[in-house]
Short mmCIF file of C-alpha atoms in Angstrom, two decimals:
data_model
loop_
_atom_site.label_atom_id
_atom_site.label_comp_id
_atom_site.label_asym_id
_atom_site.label_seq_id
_atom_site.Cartn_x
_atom_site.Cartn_y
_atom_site.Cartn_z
CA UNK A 18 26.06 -32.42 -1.39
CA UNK A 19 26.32 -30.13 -4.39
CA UNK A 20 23.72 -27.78 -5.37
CA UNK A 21 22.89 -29.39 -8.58
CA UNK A 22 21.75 -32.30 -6.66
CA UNK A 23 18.91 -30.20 -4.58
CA UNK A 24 15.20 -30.50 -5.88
CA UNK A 25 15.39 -29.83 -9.54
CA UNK A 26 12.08 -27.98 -10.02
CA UNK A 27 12.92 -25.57 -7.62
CA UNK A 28 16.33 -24.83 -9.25
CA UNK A 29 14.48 -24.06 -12.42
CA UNK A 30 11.87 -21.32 -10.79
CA UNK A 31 12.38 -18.38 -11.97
CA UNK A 32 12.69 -15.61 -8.86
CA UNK A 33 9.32 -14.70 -7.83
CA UNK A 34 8.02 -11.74 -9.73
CA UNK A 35 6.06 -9.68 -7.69
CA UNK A 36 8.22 -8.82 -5.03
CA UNK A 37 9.35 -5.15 -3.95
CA UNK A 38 12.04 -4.43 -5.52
CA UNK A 39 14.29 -2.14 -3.29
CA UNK A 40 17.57 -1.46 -5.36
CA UNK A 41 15.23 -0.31 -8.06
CA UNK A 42 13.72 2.41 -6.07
CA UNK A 43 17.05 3.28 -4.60
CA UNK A 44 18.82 3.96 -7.72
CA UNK A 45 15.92 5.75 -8.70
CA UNK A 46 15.60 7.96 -5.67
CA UNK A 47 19.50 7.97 -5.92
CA UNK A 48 19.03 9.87 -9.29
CA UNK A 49 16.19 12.57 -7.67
CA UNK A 50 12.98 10.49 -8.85
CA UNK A 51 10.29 10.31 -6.71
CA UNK A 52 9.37 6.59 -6.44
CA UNK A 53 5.72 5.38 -6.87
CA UNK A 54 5.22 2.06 -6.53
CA UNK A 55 2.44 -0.08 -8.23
CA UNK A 56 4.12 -3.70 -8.32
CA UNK A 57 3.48 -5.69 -5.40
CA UNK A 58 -0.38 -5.80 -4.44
CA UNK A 59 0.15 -4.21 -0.28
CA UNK A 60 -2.07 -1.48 0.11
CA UNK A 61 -1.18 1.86 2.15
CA UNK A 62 -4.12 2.38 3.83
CA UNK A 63 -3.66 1.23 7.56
CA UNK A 64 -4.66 -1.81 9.17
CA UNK A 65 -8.43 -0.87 11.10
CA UNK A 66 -7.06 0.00 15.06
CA UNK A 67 -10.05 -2.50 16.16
CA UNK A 68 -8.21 -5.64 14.52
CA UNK A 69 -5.14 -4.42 15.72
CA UNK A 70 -5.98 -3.99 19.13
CA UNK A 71 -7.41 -7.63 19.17
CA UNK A 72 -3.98 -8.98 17.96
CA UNK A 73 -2.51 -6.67 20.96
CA UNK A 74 -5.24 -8.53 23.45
CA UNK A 75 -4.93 -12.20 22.18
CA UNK A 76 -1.24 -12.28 23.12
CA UNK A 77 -1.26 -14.69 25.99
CA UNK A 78 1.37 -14.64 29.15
CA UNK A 79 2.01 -17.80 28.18
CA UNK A 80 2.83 -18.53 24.56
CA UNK A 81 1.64 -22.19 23.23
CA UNK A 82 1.54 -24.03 19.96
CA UNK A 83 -2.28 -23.23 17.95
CA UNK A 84 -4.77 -25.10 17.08
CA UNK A 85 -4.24 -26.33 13.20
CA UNK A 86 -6.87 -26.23 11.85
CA UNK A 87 -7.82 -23.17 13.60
CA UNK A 88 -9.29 -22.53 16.88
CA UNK A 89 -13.62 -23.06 17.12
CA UNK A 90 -14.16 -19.25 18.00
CA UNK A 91 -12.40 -18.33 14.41
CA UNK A 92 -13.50 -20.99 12.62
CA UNK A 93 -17.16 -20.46 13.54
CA UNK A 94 -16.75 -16.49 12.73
CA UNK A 95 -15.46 -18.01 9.15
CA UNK A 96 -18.64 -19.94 8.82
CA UNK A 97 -20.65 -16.81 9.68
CA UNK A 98 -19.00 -14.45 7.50
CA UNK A 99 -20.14 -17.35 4.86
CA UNK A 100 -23.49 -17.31 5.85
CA UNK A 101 -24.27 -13.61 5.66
CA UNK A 102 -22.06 -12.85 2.53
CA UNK A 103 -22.56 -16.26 0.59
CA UNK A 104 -25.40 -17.60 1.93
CA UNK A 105 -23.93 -21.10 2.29
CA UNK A 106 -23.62 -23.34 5.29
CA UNK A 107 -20.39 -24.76 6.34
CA UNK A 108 -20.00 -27.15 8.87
CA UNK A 109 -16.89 -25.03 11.21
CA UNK A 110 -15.84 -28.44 12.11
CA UNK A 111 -15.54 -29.79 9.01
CA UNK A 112 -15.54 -28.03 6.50
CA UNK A 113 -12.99 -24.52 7.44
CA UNK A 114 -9.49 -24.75 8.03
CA UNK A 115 -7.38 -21.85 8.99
CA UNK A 116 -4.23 -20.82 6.96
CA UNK A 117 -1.80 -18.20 7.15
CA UNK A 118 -2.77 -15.98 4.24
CA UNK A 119 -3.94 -17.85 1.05
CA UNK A 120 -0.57 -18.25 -0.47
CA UNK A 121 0.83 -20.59 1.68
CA UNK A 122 -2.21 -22.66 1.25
CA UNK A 123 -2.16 -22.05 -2.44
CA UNK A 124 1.13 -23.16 -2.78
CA UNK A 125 0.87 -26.68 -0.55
CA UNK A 126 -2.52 -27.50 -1.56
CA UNK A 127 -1.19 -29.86 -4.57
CA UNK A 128 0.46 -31.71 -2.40
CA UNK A 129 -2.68 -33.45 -1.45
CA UNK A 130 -4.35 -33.81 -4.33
CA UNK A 131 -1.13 -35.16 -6.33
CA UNK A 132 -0.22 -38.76 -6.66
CA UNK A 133 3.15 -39.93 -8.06
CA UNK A 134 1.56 -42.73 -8.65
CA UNK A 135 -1.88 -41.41 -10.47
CA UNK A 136 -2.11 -40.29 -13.74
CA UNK A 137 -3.89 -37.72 -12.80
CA UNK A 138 -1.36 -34.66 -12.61
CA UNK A 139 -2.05 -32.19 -14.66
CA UNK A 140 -2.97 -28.64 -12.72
CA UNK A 141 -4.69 -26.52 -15.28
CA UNK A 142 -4.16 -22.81 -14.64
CA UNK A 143 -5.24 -19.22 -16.04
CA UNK A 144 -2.43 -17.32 -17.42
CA UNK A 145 -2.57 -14.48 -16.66
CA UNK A 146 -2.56 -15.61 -13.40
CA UNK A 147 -0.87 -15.62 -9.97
CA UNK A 148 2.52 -16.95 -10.26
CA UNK A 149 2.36 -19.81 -6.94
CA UNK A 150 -0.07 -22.22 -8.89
CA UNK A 151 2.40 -22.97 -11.33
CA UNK A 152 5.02 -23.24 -8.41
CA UNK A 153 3.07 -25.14 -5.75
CA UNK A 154 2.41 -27.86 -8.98
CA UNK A 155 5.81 -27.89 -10.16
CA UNK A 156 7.09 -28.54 -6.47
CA UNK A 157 4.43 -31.26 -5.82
CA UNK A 158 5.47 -33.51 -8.84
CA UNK A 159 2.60 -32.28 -10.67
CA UNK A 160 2.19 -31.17 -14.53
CA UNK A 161 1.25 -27.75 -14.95
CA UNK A 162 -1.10 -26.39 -17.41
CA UNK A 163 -1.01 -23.28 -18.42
CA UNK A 164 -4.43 -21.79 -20.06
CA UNK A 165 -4.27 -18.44 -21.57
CA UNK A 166 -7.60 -16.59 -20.79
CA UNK A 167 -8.58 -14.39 -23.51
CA UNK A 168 -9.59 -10.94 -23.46
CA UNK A 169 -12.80 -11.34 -26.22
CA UNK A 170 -13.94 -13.80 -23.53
CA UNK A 171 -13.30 -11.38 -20.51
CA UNK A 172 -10.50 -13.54 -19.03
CA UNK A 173 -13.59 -15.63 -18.05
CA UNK A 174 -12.27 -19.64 -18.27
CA UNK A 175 -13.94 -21.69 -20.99
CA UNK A 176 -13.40 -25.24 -20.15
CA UNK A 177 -14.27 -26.22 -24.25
CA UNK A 178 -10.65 -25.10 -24.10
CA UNK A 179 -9.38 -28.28 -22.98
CA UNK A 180 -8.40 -30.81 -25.47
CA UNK A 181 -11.05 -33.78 -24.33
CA UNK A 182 -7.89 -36.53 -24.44
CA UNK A 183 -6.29 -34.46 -21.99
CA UNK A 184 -9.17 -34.55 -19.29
CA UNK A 185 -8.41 -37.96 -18.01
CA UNK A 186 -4.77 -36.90 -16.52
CA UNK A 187 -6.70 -33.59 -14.94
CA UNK A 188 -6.34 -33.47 -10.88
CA UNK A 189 -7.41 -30.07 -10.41
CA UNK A 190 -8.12 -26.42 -11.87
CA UNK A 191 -7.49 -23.23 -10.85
CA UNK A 192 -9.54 -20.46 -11.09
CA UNK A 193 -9.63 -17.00 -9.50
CA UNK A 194 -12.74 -14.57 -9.43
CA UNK A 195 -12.20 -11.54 -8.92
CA UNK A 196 -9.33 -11.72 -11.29
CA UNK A 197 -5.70 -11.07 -10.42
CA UNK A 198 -3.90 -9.54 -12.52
CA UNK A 199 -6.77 -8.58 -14.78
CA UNK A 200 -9.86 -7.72 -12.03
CA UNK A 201 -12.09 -9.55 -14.07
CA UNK A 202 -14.95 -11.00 -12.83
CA UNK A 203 -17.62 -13.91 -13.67
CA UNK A 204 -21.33 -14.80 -14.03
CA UNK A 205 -22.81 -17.25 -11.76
CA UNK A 206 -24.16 -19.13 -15.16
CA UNK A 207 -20.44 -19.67 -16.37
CA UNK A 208 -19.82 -21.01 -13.13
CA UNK A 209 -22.27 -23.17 -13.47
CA UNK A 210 -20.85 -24.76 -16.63
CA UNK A 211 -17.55 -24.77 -15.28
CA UNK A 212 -19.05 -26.72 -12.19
CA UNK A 213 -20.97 -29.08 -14.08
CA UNK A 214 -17.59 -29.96 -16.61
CA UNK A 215 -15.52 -30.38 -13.45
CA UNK A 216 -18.02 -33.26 -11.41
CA UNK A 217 -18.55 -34.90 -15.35
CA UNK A 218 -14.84 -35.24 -14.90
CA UNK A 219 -14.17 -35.22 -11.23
CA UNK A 220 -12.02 -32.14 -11.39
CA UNK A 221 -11.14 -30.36 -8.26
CA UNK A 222 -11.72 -26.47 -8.66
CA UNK A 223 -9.80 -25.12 -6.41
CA UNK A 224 -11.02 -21.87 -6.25
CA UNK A 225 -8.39 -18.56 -4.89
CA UNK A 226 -11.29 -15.87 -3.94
CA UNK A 227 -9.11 -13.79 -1.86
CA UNK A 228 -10.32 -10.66 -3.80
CA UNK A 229 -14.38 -12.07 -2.98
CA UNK A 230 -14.76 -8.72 -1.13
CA UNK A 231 -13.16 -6.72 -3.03
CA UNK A 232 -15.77 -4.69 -5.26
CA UNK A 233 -17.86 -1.84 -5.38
CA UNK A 234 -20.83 -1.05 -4.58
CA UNK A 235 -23.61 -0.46 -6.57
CA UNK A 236 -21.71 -3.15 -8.99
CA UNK A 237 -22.45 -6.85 -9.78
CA UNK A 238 -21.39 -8.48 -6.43
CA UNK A 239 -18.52 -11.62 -6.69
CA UNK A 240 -19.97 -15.17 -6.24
CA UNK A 241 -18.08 -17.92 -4.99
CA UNK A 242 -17.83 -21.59 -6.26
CA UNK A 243 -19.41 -22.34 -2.58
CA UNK A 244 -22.71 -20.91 -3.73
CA UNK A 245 -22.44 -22.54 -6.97
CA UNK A 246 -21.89 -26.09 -5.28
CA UNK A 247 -23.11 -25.83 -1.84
CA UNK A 248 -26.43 -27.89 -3.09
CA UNK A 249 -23.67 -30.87 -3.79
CA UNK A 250 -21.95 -30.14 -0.43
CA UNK A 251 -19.01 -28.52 -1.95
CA UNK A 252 -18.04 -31.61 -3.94
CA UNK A 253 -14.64 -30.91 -5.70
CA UNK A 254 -14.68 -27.49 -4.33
CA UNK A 255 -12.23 -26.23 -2.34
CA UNK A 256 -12.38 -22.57 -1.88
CA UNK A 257 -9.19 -20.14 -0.62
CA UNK A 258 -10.01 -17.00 1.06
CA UNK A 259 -7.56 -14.06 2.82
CA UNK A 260 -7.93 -11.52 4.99
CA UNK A 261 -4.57 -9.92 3.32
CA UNK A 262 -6.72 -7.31 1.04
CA UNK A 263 -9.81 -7.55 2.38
CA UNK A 264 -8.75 -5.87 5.58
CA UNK A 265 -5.35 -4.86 5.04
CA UNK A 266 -3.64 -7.01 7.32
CA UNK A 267 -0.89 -8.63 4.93
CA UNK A 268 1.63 -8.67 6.83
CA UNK A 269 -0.68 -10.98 9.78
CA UNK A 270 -1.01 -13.80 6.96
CA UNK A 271 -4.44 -14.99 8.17
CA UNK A 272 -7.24 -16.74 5.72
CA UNK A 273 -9.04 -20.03 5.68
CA UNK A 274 -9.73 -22.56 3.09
CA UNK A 275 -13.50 -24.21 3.16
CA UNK A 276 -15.15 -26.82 0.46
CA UNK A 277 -15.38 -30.77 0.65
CA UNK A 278 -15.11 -32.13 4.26
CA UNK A 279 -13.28 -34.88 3.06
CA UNK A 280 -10.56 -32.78 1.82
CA UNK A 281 -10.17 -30.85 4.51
CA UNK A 282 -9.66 -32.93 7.00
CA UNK A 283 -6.85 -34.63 4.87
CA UNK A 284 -5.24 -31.08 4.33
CA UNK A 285 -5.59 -30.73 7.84
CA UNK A 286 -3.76 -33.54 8.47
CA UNK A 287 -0.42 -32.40 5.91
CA UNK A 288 -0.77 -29.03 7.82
CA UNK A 289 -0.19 -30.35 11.11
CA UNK A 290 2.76 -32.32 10.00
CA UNK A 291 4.09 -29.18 8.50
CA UNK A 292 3.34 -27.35 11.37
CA UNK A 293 1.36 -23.98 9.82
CA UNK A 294 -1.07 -23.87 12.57
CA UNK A 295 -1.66 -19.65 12.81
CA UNK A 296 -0.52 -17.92 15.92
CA UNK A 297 -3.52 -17.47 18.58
CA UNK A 298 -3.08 -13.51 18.55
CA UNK A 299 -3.37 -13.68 14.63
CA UNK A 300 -6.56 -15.40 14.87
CA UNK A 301 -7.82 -13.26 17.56
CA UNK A 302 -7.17 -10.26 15.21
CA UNK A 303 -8.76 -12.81 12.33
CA UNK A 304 -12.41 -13.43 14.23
CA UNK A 305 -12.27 -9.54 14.72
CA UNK A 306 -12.01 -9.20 11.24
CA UNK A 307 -14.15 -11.51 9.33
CA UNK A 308 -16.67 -10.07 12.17
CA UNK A 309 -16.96 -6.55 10.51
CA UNK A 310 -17.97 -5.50 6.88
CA UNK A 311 -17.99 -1.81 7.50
CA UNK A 312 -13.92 -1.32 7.17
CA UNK A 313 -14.41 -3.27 3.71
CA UNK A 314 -16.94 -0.69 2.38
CA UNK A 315 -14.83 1.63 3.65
CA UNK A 316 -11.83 0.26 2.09
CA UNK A 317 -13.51 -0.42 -1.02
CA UNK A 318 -14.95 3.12 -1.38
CA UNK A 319 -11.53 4.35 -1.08
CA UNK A 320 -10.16 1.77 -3.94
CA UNK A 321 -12.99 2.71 -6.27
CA UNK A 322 -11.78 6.63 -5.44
CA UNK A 323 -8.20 5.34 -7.11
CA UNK A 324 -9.65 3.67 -9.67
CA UNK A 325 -12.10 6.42 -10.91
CA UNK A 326 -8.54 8.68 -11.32
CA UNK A 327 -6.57 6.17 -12.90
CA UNK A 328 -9.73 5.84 -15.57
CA UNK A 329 -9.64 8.85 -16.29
CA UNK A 330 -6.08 9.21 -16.99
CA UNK A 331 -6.09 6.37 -19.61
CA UNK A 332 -9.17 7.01 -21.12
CA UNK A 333 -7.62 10.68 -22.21
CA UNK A 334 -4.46 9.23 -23.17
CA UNK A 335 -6.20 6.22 -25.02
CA UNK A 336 -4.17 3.75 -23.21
CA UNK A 337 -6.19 0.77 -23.13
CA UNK A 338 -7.28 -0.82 -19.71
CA UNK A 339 -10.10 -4.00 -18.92
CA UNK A 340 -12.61 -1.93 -17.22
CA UNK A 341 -13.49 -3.35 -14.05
CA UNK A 342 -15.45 -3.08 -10.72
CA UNK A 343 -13.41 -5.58 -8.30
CA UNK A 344 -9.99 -6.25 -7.05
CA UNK A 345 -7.74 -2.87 -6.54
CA UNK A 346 -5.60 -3.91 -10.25
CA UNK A 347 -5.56 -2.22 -13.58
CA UNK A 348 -4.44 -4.48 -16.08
CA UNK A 349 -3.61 -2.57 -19.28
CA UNK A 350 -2.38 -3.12 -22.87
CA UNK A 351 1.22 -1.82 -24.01
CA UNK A 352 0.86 0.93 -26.74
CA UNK A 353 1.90 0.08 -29.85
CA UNK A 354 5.06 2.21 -29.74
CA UNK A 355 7.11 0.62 -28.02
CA UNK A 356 8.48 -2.23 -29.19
CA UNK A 357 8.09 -4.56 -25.70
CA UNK A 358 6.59 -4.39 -22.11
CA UNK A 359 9.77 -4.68 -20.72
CA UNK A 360 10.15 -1.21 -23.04
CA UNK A 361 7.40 0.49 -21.87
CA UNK A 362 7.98 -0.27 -18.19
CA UNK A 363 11.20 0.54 -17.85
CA UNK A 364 10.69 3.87 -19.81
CA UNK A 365 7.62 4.55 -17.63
CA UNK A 366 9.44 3.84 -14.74
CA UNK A 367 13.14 6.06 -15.58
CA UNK A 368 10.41 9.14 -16.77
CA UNK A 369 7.59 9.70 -14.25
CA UNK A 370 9.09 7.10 -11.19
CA UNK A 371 6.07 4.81 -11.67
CA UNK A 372 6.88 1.43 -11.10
CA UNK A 373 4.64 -1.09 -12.63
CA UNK A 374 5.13 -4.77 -13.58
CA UNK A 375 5.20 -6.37 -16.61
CA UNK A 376 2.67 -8.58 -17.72
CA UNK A 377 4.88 -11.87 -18.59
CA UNK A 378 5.36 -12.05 -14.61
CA UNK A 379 1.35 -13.33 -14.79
CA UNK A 380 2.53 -15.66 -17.91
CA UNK A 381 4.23 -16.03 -21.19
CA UNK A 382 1.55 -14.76 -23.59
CA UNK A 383 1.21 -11.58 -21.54
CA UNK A 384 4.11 -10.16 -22.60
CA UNK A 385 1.95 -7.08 -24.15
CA UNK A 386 0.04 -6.07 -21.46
CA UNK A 387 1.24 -4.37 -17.51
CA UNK A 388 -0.65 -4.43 -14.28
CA UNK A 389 -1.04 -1.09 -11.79
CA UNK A 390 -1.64 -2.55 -8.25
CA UNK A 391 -3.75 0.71 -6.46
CA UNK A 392 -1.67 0.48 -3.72
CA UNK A 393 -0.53 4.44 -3.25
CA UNK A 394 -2.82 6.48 -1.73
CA UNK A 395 -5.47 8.47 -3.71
CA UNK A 396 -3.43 11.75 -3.21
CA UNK A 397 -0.28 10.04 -4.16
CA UNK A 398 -1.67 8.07 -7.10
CA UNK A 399 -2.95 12.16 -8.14
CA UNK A 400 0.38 13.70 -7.87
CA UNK A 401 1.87 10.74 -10.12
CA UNK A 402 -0.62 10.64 -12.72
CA UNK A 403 0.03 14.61 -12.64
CA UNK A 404 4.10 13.85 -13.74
CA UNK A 405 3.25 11.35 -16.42
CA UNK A 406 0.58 13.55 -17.70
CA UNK A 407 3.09 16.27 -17.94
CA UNK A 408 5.65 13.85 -19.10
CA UNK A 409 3.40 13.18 -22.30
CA UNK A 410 2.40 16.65 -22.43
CA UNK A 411 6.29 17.08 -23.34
CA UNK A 412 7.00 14.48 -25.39
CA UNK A 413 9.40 12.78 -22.75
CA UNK A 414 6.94 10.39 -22.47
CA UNK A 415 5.51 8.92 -25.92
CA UNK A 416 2.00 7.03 -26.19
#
């Protein structure tokens, strides 16, 4: 079998973006330039010791195959994180299933709700946006969609923008508030509309909240599309949450996806016979988790800390940036004097030793903008800002 004759969609991805990219930092640190890396969204600070030890405590003597769609203990401590930070009811039974991180669950999801058959399969998505909805779509047979979000309308989806002879061949949408790349965030009243477009079409939303805890406090406070449709019992809602930020346990790949019972129990069914049940010690550390809200203030506090410096930094060097109060991004604009954001990157990146990706990794029409994923810690992200600042100050650096 020759290569040419594997599965032509995934010949044609292009290498996932947001990835660490180690010979970059070698050659850098090869050259004596301290590396600080803001591409791939994996925080520094460490994982709490209390979910750790109950990932050291759930490892049985004797190792056997998980539960797939999660065992009851987690997926009743899912339902109760629901209750007390949504205020919606979910039926642990029916209407939670475990997954190992969101992005697995991102990525297979269309493979449910696509039909070779159907013409429904067009997958709208926001661009910017996270790169595995386009992926997952492509893989499943499906036709993507891209939908560039625009910055007048705070990168807040406006289903108007959908030509009305397209809506007929529309499986699903995807939408994710708090916003990655951007950290934009939306108002339960143009959720609402975007609720009440998708059932007058019957329109899954699929719905990546991931970054739902992820804000700060004293600020507006994330809804989901649960609250928004929990009257309807989650019809066409399917809802994708992680522990991956939220806690900082990325590397134990641990969420849940909750919404129409229906639809669950069908995507519980391709799970199984892909075999992505999560590991019992994973979910031991997972109930532990979703059980506690103090580490995520605490987290949080610390994000906002980064945040409040990088602000600062681009506010005196009038390098524009979405102001925001969620997620741990910065997604900024490229200054006008450089001719591209491949450009600015890479002369950010060979000056100071800041590493920060592109914005046409999030989609085509973001070619003029970068993202900053706070993932140093606040004295690192300090010392860094304190080299570029210099490196303007000299004119090595230009704005």
């Amino acid at each position: 079998m020759k290569i040419t004759e594997l599965n032509s969609w995934l010949l044609t991805l292009k290498p996932f973006a947001l990835t660490k990219n180690e010979d970059i930092k070698e050659k850098l640190t090869a050259q004596g330039i301290e590396v600080f890396d803001f591409t791939l969204g994996d925080p520094k600070e460490p994982t709490p010791q209390f979910i750790k030890q109950a990932l050291i405590e759930g490892v049985a003597d004797v190792s056997q195959y998980p539960q797939n769609p999660g065992s009851p203990t987690l997926r009743r401590a899912c339902a109760d994180w629901a209750k007390k930070r949504l205020n919606v009811d979910l039926n642990y039974q029916t209407e939670i299933i475990s997954s190992n991180g969101s992005k697995e669950a991102v990525f297979h999801i269309p493979q449910l709700l696509l039909n070779s058959s159907s013409m429904r399969r067009i997958v709208i998505f926001p661009e910017p946006g996270y790169p595995v909805y386009k992926a997952g779509t492509l893989l499943a047979g499906g036709i993507p969609y891209e939908n560039p979000l625009k910055r007048e309308k705070n990168y807040v989806f406006d289903p108007l923008e959908i030509p009305t002879e397209l809506l007929s061949q529309v499986a699903a949408v995807w939408l994710c508030y708090p916003h990655n790349p951007t950290g934009a965030v939306i108002k339960r009243g143009e959720m609402e509309r975007i609720y009440e477009w998708a059932l007058k079409n019957d329109i899954m939303i699929l719905s990546d909240e991931c970054y739902m805890d992820m804000f700060y406090e004293g600020k507006e406070v994330p809804i989901s599309f649960l609250e928004i449709a929990k009257d309807q019992q989650f019809k066409n809602v399917l809802s994708f949450f992680s522990l991956s930020k939220r806690s900082g346990m990325t590397g134990y790949r641990s969420g849940f996806v909750a919404g129409q019972a229906d639809f669950i129990a069908q995507f519980a069914k391709y799970r199984l016979n892909v075999g992505l049940g999560t590991p019992d010690f994973v979910q031991s550390a997972a109930i532990a988790a979703w059980g506690d809200t103090e580490h995520v203030y605490e987290r949080n506090r610390i994000f906002a800390e980064k945040r409040k410096w990088v602000d600062a930094f681009m506010q005196k060097n009038k390098i524009k940036v979405l102001p925001s109060n969620a997620t741990f991004y910065v997604w900024g604009e490229i200054p006008e004097s450089y001719q591209s954001g491949r450009d600015f990157i890479h002369t950010l990146m060979s000056t100071t030793g800041i590493m920060a990706t592109p914005g046409e990794a999030f989609g085509n029409s973001c070619d003029r903008n970068f993202r900053l994923a706070l993932v140093p810690t606040v004295d690192k992200i300090k010392h860094c800002l304190e080299i570029w600042q210099n490196k303007i100050d000299s004119g090595e650096f230009r704005i």
